[in-house]
């Protein structure tokens, strides 16, 4: 069975970008693939060197993952820092990763701009740690959102380069995976591009109906359609993206027709989006509360997940050491 791996940084609660961009695909894959999901606590140190309460943040994400429908029996969930094999592969990959290509990664440039006093080596080598996360399981597919495309390109480069340098066909080139026809960028509703923690524009899976509705009703719009069948401006296209991911096709078509014949009222569109999002989020929110209360269960799942991840990673590392020329 093909292997699938994906992860998330524990720097806040899960939001709709994480859910629709990655977690939902992952949940759908767990029956048909050999899946593993992890919480990237080492990665979060690149931006948060003194995490407030990392244990608690990890448990929070674990509860949220499970509430979204990840079944740890089918798809183990583990914490990145529990699997030390990752570090060894990170080292091997770093030896063949070049300063120029790492400096060109857009997320590195963005982060370096945002935190000029802390342009650390971890930030620069973020993509090789991510490649190690994936390649240590020799994963073939990685469900991620559009924002991770460049990191995925680096992971493929690491795989190709390793195979080339050592003359082997050892690592498969991991492919981005999404259920929609193309990579998904869940937009923010404030007209600022993507939904993200650092953008401060998130709808969280923990938000109650009232909060979700308030956030959607405040979404930025314009003065309304002016000409029949015109192209939608970005802020309106963003609202339609929510319809596409959260509502039925009929609902999408209904509002699309209203846009095309210039009878669309944004208030109605927002109400529909809010209602459809609430009906998706409400049951997840309820399960988050249930799982969060059961720390014993969460800790056991992380322990069992780590055992399975270590087993998979240590088999890979044994081969990697042999291929590079070390004792395996
Ligand atoms: P992170 O923690 O920023 O986000 C986790 C996942 O959510 C997706 N995502 C989005 N998708 C669509 N639209 C959005 N607005 C949006 N916001 C977030 C991300 O694409 C991601 O899939 N580097 C990763 C974590 C990571 C990882 C890995 C992922 C570390 N190692 C190995 C896959 C494989 C990150 O920072 O994701």
Coordinates of C-alpha atoms and ligand atoms in Angstrom, one line a residue:
X1 CA 0.0 0.0 0.0
X2 CA 1.3 3.5 -0.8
X3 CA 2.5 5.5 2.1
X4 CA 1.0 8.9 3.0
X5 CA 2.3 11.4 5.5
X6 CA 1.4 14.9 6.5
X7 CA 1.9 17.3 9.4
X8 CA 1.0 20.6 11.1
X9 CA 2.8 23.0 13.4
X10 CA 1.3 23.3 16.9
X11 CA 1.3 27.1 16.9
X12 CA -2.4 27.6 17.4
X13 CA -5.7 25.9 16.9
X14 CA -6.8 24.2 13.7
X15 CA -8.5 26.6 11.3
X16 CA -10.5 26.1 8.2
X17 CA -7.4 26.5 6.0
X18 CA -5.8 23.5 7.8
X19 CA -9.0 21.6 7.6
X20 CA -10.0 22.0 4.0
X21 CA -6.4 22.4 2.8
X22 CA -5.0 19.2 4.3
X23 CA -6.8 17.4 7.1
X24 CA -10.0 16.6 5.2
X25 CA -8.0 15.0 2.3
X26 CA -6.1 13.0 4.9
X27 CA -9.2 11.7 6.6
X28 CA -10.6 10.5 3.2
X29 CA -7.3 8.8 2.5
X30 CA -6.9 6.8 5.7
X31 CA -9.0 3.8 4.4
X32 CA -7.0 3.3 1.2
X33 CA -3.5 4.2 2.1
X34 CA -0.9 3.5 4.7
X35 CA -1.2 6.9 6.5
X36 CA 0.7 8.7 9.3
X37 CA 0.0 12.1 10.6
X38 CA 2.3 14.1 12.9
X39 CA 2.6 17.3 14.9
X40 CA 5.6 19.3 13.8
X41 CA 6.8 20.6 17.2
X42 CA 10.4 21.0 16.1
X43 CA 9.3 23.1 13.1
X44 CA 7.5 25.5 15.4
X45 CA 10.8 26.4 17.0
X46 CA 11.8 28.2 13.8
X47 CA 9.4 31.0 14.7
X48 CA 8.6 30.4 18.4
X49 CA 12.0 29.6 20.1
X50 CA 10.4 29.7 23.5
X51 CA 7.1 27.8 23.2
X52 CA 4.7 28.7 26.0
X53 CA 3.4 25.3 26.7
X54 CA 4.3 22.9 24.0
X55 CA 2.9 19.8 25.7
X56 CA -0.5 21.4 25.9
X57 CA -0.4 22.8 22.3
X58 CA 0.5 19.3 21.1
X59 CA -2.5 17.7 23.0
X60 CA -4.7 20.4 21.6
X61 CA -3.8 19.6 18.0
X62 CA -4.1 15.9 18.7
X63 CA -7.6 16.3 20.0
X64 CA -8.5 18.4 17.0
X65 CA -7.0 15.9 14.5
X66 CA -9.1 13.2 16.1
X67 CA -12.2 15.3 16.1
X68 CA -11.8 15.9 12.4
X69 CA -12.1 12.1 11.9
X70 CA -8.5 10.8 11.9
X71 CA -8.7 7.3 13.3
X72 CA -5.4 6.5 15.0
X73 CA -6.0 2.8 14.5
X74 CA -5.9 3.3 10.8
X75 CA -3.6 6.3 10.7
X76 CA -1.2 6.7 13.6
X77 CA -0.7 10.2 14.9
X78 CA 2.7 11.0 16.4
X79 CA 4.7 14.0 17.7
X80 CA 7.7 14.8 15.5
X81 CA 10.1 15.2 18.4
X82 CA 9.3 11.6 19.6
X83 CA 11.0 10.2 16.5
X84 CA 14.8 11.0 16.6
X85 CA 15.5 9.2 13.4
X86 CA 14.1 12.3 11.7
X87 CA 17.1 14.3 12.9
X88 CA 19.6 11.9 11.4
X89 CA 18.0 12.0 8.0
X90 CA 17.7 15.8 8.4
X91 CA 21.5 15.9 8.8
X92 CA 22.1 13.6 5.8
X93 CA 19.8 15.8 3.6
X94 CA 21.4 19.0 4.8
X95 CA 24.8 17.8 3.6
X96 CA 23.4 17.8 0.1
X97 CA 21.2 21.0 0.3
X98 CA 22.7 24.2 -1.0
X99 CA 22.5 27.7 0.5
X100 CA 21.3 29.3 -2.7
X101 CA 18.3 27.1 -3.2
X102 CA 17.3 27.3 0.5
X103 CA 17.6 31.1 0.4
X104 CA 15.3 31.3 -2.6
X105 CA 12.3 29.5 -0.9
X106 CA 9.6 32.1 -0.6
X107 CA 8.5 31.2 2.9
X108 CA 12.1 31.6 4.1
X109 CA 12.2 35.1 2.5
X110 CA 8.8 36.0 4.0
X111 CA 9.8 34.7 7.5
X112 CA 13.2 36.4 7.3
X113 CA 11.4 39.7 6.6
X114 CA 8.9 39.2 9.4
X115 CA 11.5 38.3 12.0
X116 CA 14.7 40.1 11.0
X117 CA 16.3 39.6 14.4
X118 CA 15.9 35.8 14.3
X119 CA 16.9 34.5 10.8
X120 CA 18.1 31.2 12.3
X121 CA 19.5 28.2 10.6
X122 CA 16.4 26.2 11.4
X123 CA 14.4 28.7 9.3
X124 CA 16.7 28.3 6.4
X125 CA 16.7 24.5 6.6
X126 CA 12.9 24.3 7.3
X127 CA 12.4 22.5 3.9
X128 CA 15.0 19.8 4.6
X129 CA 13.5 19.0 7.9
X130 CA 10.1 18.8 6.1
X131 CA 11.8 16.5 3.5
X132 CA 13.1 14.3 6.3
X133 CA 9.6 14.1 7.8
X134 CA 8.3 12.7 4.5
X135 CA 11.3 10.7 3.2
X136 CA 11.9 8.8 6.5
X137 CA 8.7 7.0 5.7
X138 CA 9.4 6.8 2.0
X139 CA 6.0 8.4 1.5
X140 CA 4.5 8.6 -2.0
X141 CA 1.8 11.2 -1.3
X142 CA 1.5 14.2 1.0
X143 CA -1.9 16.0 1.4
X144 CA -1.1 19.7 1.8
X145 CA -2.5 23.0 0.8
X146 CA -1.2 25.3 -1.9
X147 CA 1.1 27.2 0.5
X148 CA 3.3 24.1 0.8
X149 CA 4.0 23.6 -2.9
X150 CA 7.5 25.0 -2.8
X151 CA 8.5 23.0 0.3
X152 CA 7.2 19.9 -1.5
X153 CA 9.3 20.8 -4.6
X154 CA 12.3 20.9 -2.2
X155 CA 11.4 17.5 -0.8
X156 CA 11.3 16.0 -4.3
X157 CA 14.6 17.6 -5.0
X158 CA 16.1 16.0 -1.8
X159 CA 14.8 12.6 -2.9
X160 CA 16.1 12.9 -6.5
X161 CA 19.5 14.3 -5.3
X162 CA 20.0 11.5 -2.8
X163 CA 19.2 8.9 -5.4
X164 CA 21.5 10.5 -7.9
X165 CA 24.5 11.1 -5.6
X166 CA 24.5 7.5 -4.2
X167 CA 23.4 5.9 -7.5
X168 CA 20.2 4.3 -6.0
X169 CA 16.5 4.3 -6.6
X170 CA 15.7 4.5 -2.9
X171 CA 13.5 7.4 -2.2
X172 CA 10.2 7.8 -4.2
X173 CA 9.5 11.4 -5.2
X174 CA 6.7 12.5 -2.9
X175 CA 3.7 14.0 -4.7
X176 CA 1.4 16.7 -3.3
X177 CA -2.1 15.3 -2.9
X178 CA -5.5 17.0 -2.9
X179 CA -9.0 15.8 -3.6
X180 CA -10.1 18.9 -5.4
X181 CA -8.8 19.2 -9.0
X182 CA -6.1 21.5 -7.9
X183 CA -4.2 22.7 -4.7
X184 CA -6.5 24.5 -2.4
X185 CA -5.8 27.9 -1.0
X186 CA -8.5 28.7 1.6
X187 CA -8.8 32.5 1.5
X188 CA -9.1 34.9 4.4
X189 CA -12.3 36.8 4.5
X190 CA -10.6 40.1 5.2
X191 CA -9.4 40.5 1.6
X192 CA -5.8 39.7 2.5
X193 CA -5.1 36.5 0.6
X194 CA -4.9 33.2 2.5
X195 CA -6.4 32.3 5.8
X196 CA -3.6 31.8 8.3
X197 CA -2.6 32.1 11.9
X198 CA -0.1 34.8 11.3
X199 CA -2.6 36.7 9.2
X200 CA -5.0 36.8 12.2
X201 CA -8.0 36.1 10.0
X202 CA -8.9 32.5 10.9
X203 CA -12.2 30.8 11.4
X204 CA -11.2 28.0 13.9
X205 CA -12.7 24.6 14.4
X206 CA -13.3 25.6 18.0
X207 CA -15.4 28.7 17.1
X208 CA -19.0 28.5 18.1
X209 CA -21.9 29.2 15.6
X210 CA -22.2 32.8 16.7
X211 CA -18.5 33.5 16.2
X212 CA -18.4 31.8 12.8
X213 CA -21.5 33.7 11.7
X214 CA -20.0 37.0 12.9
X215 CA -16.7 36.4 11.1
X216 CA -18.4 35.5 7.8
X217 CA -20.9 38.4 8.0
X218 CA -17.9 40.8 8.3
X219 CA -16.3 39.4 5.2
X220 CA -15.0 42.2 2.8
X221 CA -17.1 42.7 -0.3
X222 CA -17.7 45.4 -2.9
X223 CA -20.6 47.4 -4.2
X224 CA -22.2 44.4 -6.0
X225 CA -22.3 43.0 -9.6
X226 CA -22.5 45.8 -12.2
X227 CA -22.7 43.9 -15.5
X228 CA -24.2 40.5 -16.3
X229 CA -21.7 37.6 -16.5
X230 CA -18.8 39.7 -15.4
X231 CA -15.6 38.3 -13.8
X232 CA -15.7 38.2 -10.0
X233 CA -13.3 40.4 -8.2
X234 CA -10.9 38.6 -5.8
X235 CA -12.9 39.3 -2.6
X236 CA -16.1 37.9 -4.2
X237 CA -14.2 35.0 -5.7
X238 CA -13.1 34.3 -2.1
X239 CA -16.7 34.0 -0.9
X240 CA -17.4 31.6 -3.8
X241 CA -14.4 29.5 -2.8
X242 CA -16.1 29.0 0.5
X243 CA -19.3 28.0 -1.3
X244 CA -17.4 25.5 -3.4
X245 CA -15.7 23.8 -0.4
X246 CA -18.5 24.0 2.2
X247 CA -21.8 23.9 0.3
X248 CA -23.6 21.7 -2.3
X249 CA -23.1 22.1 -6.0
X250 CA -26.7 23.3 -6.4
X251 CA -26.2 26.0 -3.8
X252 CA -23.0 27.1 -5.6
X253 CA -24.8 27.2 -9.0
X254 CA -27.8 29.1 -7.5
X255 CA -25.6 31.9 -6.2
X256 CA -23.4 31.9 -9.3
X257 CA -26.5 32.5 -11.4
X258 CA -27.6 35.3 -9.2
X259 CA -24.1 36.8 -9.7
X260 CA -24.4 36.4 -13.4
X261 CA -27.8 38.1 -13.7
X262 CA -26.8 40.8 -11.2
X263 CA -29.4 40.0 -8.6
X264 CA -27.0 38.7 -6.0
X265 CA -27.3 40.1 -2.4
X266 CA -24.1 39.6 -0.5
X267 CA -26.0 39.3 2.8
X268 CA -27.9 36.2 1.5
X269 CA -24.6 34.7 0.2
X270 CA -22.9 35.2 3.6
X271 CA -25.8 33.8 5.5
X272 CA -25.7 30.7 3.4
X273 CA -21.9 30.3 3.8
X274 CA -22.1 30.8 7.6
X275 CA -24.9 28.2 7.9
X276 CA -23.1 25.6 5.8
X277 CA -19.8 26.2 7.7
X278 CA -21.6 25.9 11.1
X279 CA -23.1 22.6 10.1
X280 CA -19.6 21.3 9.2
X281 CA -17.8 22.7 12.3
X282 CA -20.5 22.1 15.0
X283 CA -20.0 18.3 15.3
X284 CA -16.2 18.6 15.1
X285 CA -16.3 21.2 17.9
X286 CA -18.3 18.9 20.0
X287 CA -15.8 16.1 19.5
X288 CA -12.9 18.4 20.2
X289 CA -14.4 19.0 23.7
X290 CA -14.8 15.3 24.3
X291 CA -11.3 14.4 23.2
X292 CA -9.6 17.4 25.0
X293 CA -11.0 16.2 28.3
X294 CA -9.3 12.8 27.9
X295 CA -5.6 13.5 28.2
X296 CA -4.8 9.9 29.1
X297 CA -6.2 8.8 25.8
X298 CA -4.4 11.5 23.9
X299 CA -1.1 10.6 25.5
X300 CA -1.6 7.0 24.7
X301 CA -2.3 7.7 21.1
X302 CA 0.8 9.8 20.8
X303 CA 2.9 7.0 22.4
X304 CA 1.5 4.3 20.1
X305 CA 1.8 6.6 17.1
X306 CA 5.5 7.3 18.0
X307 CA 6.2 3.5 18.2
X308 CA 4.8 3.0 14.7
X309 CA 6.5 6.0 13.2
X310 CA 9.9 4.9 14.8
X311 CA 9.5 1.5 13.3
X312 CA 9.0 2.9 9.8
X313 CA 11.7 5.5 10.1
X314 CA 14.3 3.3 11.6
X315 CA 13.9 0.8 8.7
X316 CA 14.6 3.7 6.3
X317 CA 17.6 5.0 8.3
X318 CA 19.2 1.6 8.4
X319 CA 19.2 1.6 4.6
X320 CA 20.3 5.2 4.3
X321 CA 23.3 4.6 6.6
X322 CA 24.3 1.6 4.5
X323 CA 23.8 3.5 1.2
X324 CA 25.9 6.5 2.4
X325 CA 28.6 4.2 3.6
X326 CA 28.1 4.2 7.4
X327 CA 27.6 1.1 9.6
X328 CA 23.9 0.2 9.4
Ligands
LIG1 P1 1.0 24.5 8.6 O1 1.1 24.1 10.1 O2 1.2 25.9 8.3 O3 -0.4 24.0 8.0 C1 -0.9 22.7 8.1 C2 -1.5 22.3 6.8 O4 -2.6 23.2 6.5 C3 -2.5 23.7 5.2 N1 -3.0 25.1 5.2 C4 -3.8 25.6 4.2 N2 -4.3 25.0 3.1 C5 -5.1 25.7 2.3 N3 -5.4 27.0 2.6 C6 -4.9 27.7 3.7 N4 -5.2 28.9 3.9 C7 -4.0 26.9 4.5 N5 -3.4 27.2 5.7 C8 -2.8 26.1 6.1 C9 -1.0 23.6 4.9 O5 -0.8 23.6 3.5 C10 -0.6 22.4 5.6 O6 -0.8 21.3 4.8 N6 5.3 23.0 6.8 C11 4.0 22.5 7.2 C12 4.1 21.4 8.3 C13 4.9 20.3 8.0 C14 4.6 19.3 7.0 C15 5.7 18.4 7.0 C16 3.5 19.0 6.2 C17 6.1 20.0 8.5 N7 6.6 18.8 7.9 C18 5.7 17.2 6.2 C19 3.5 17.9 5.3 C20 4.6 17.0 5.3 C21 3.3 23.7 7.8 O7 3.9 24.7 8.2 O8 1.9 23.5 7.8

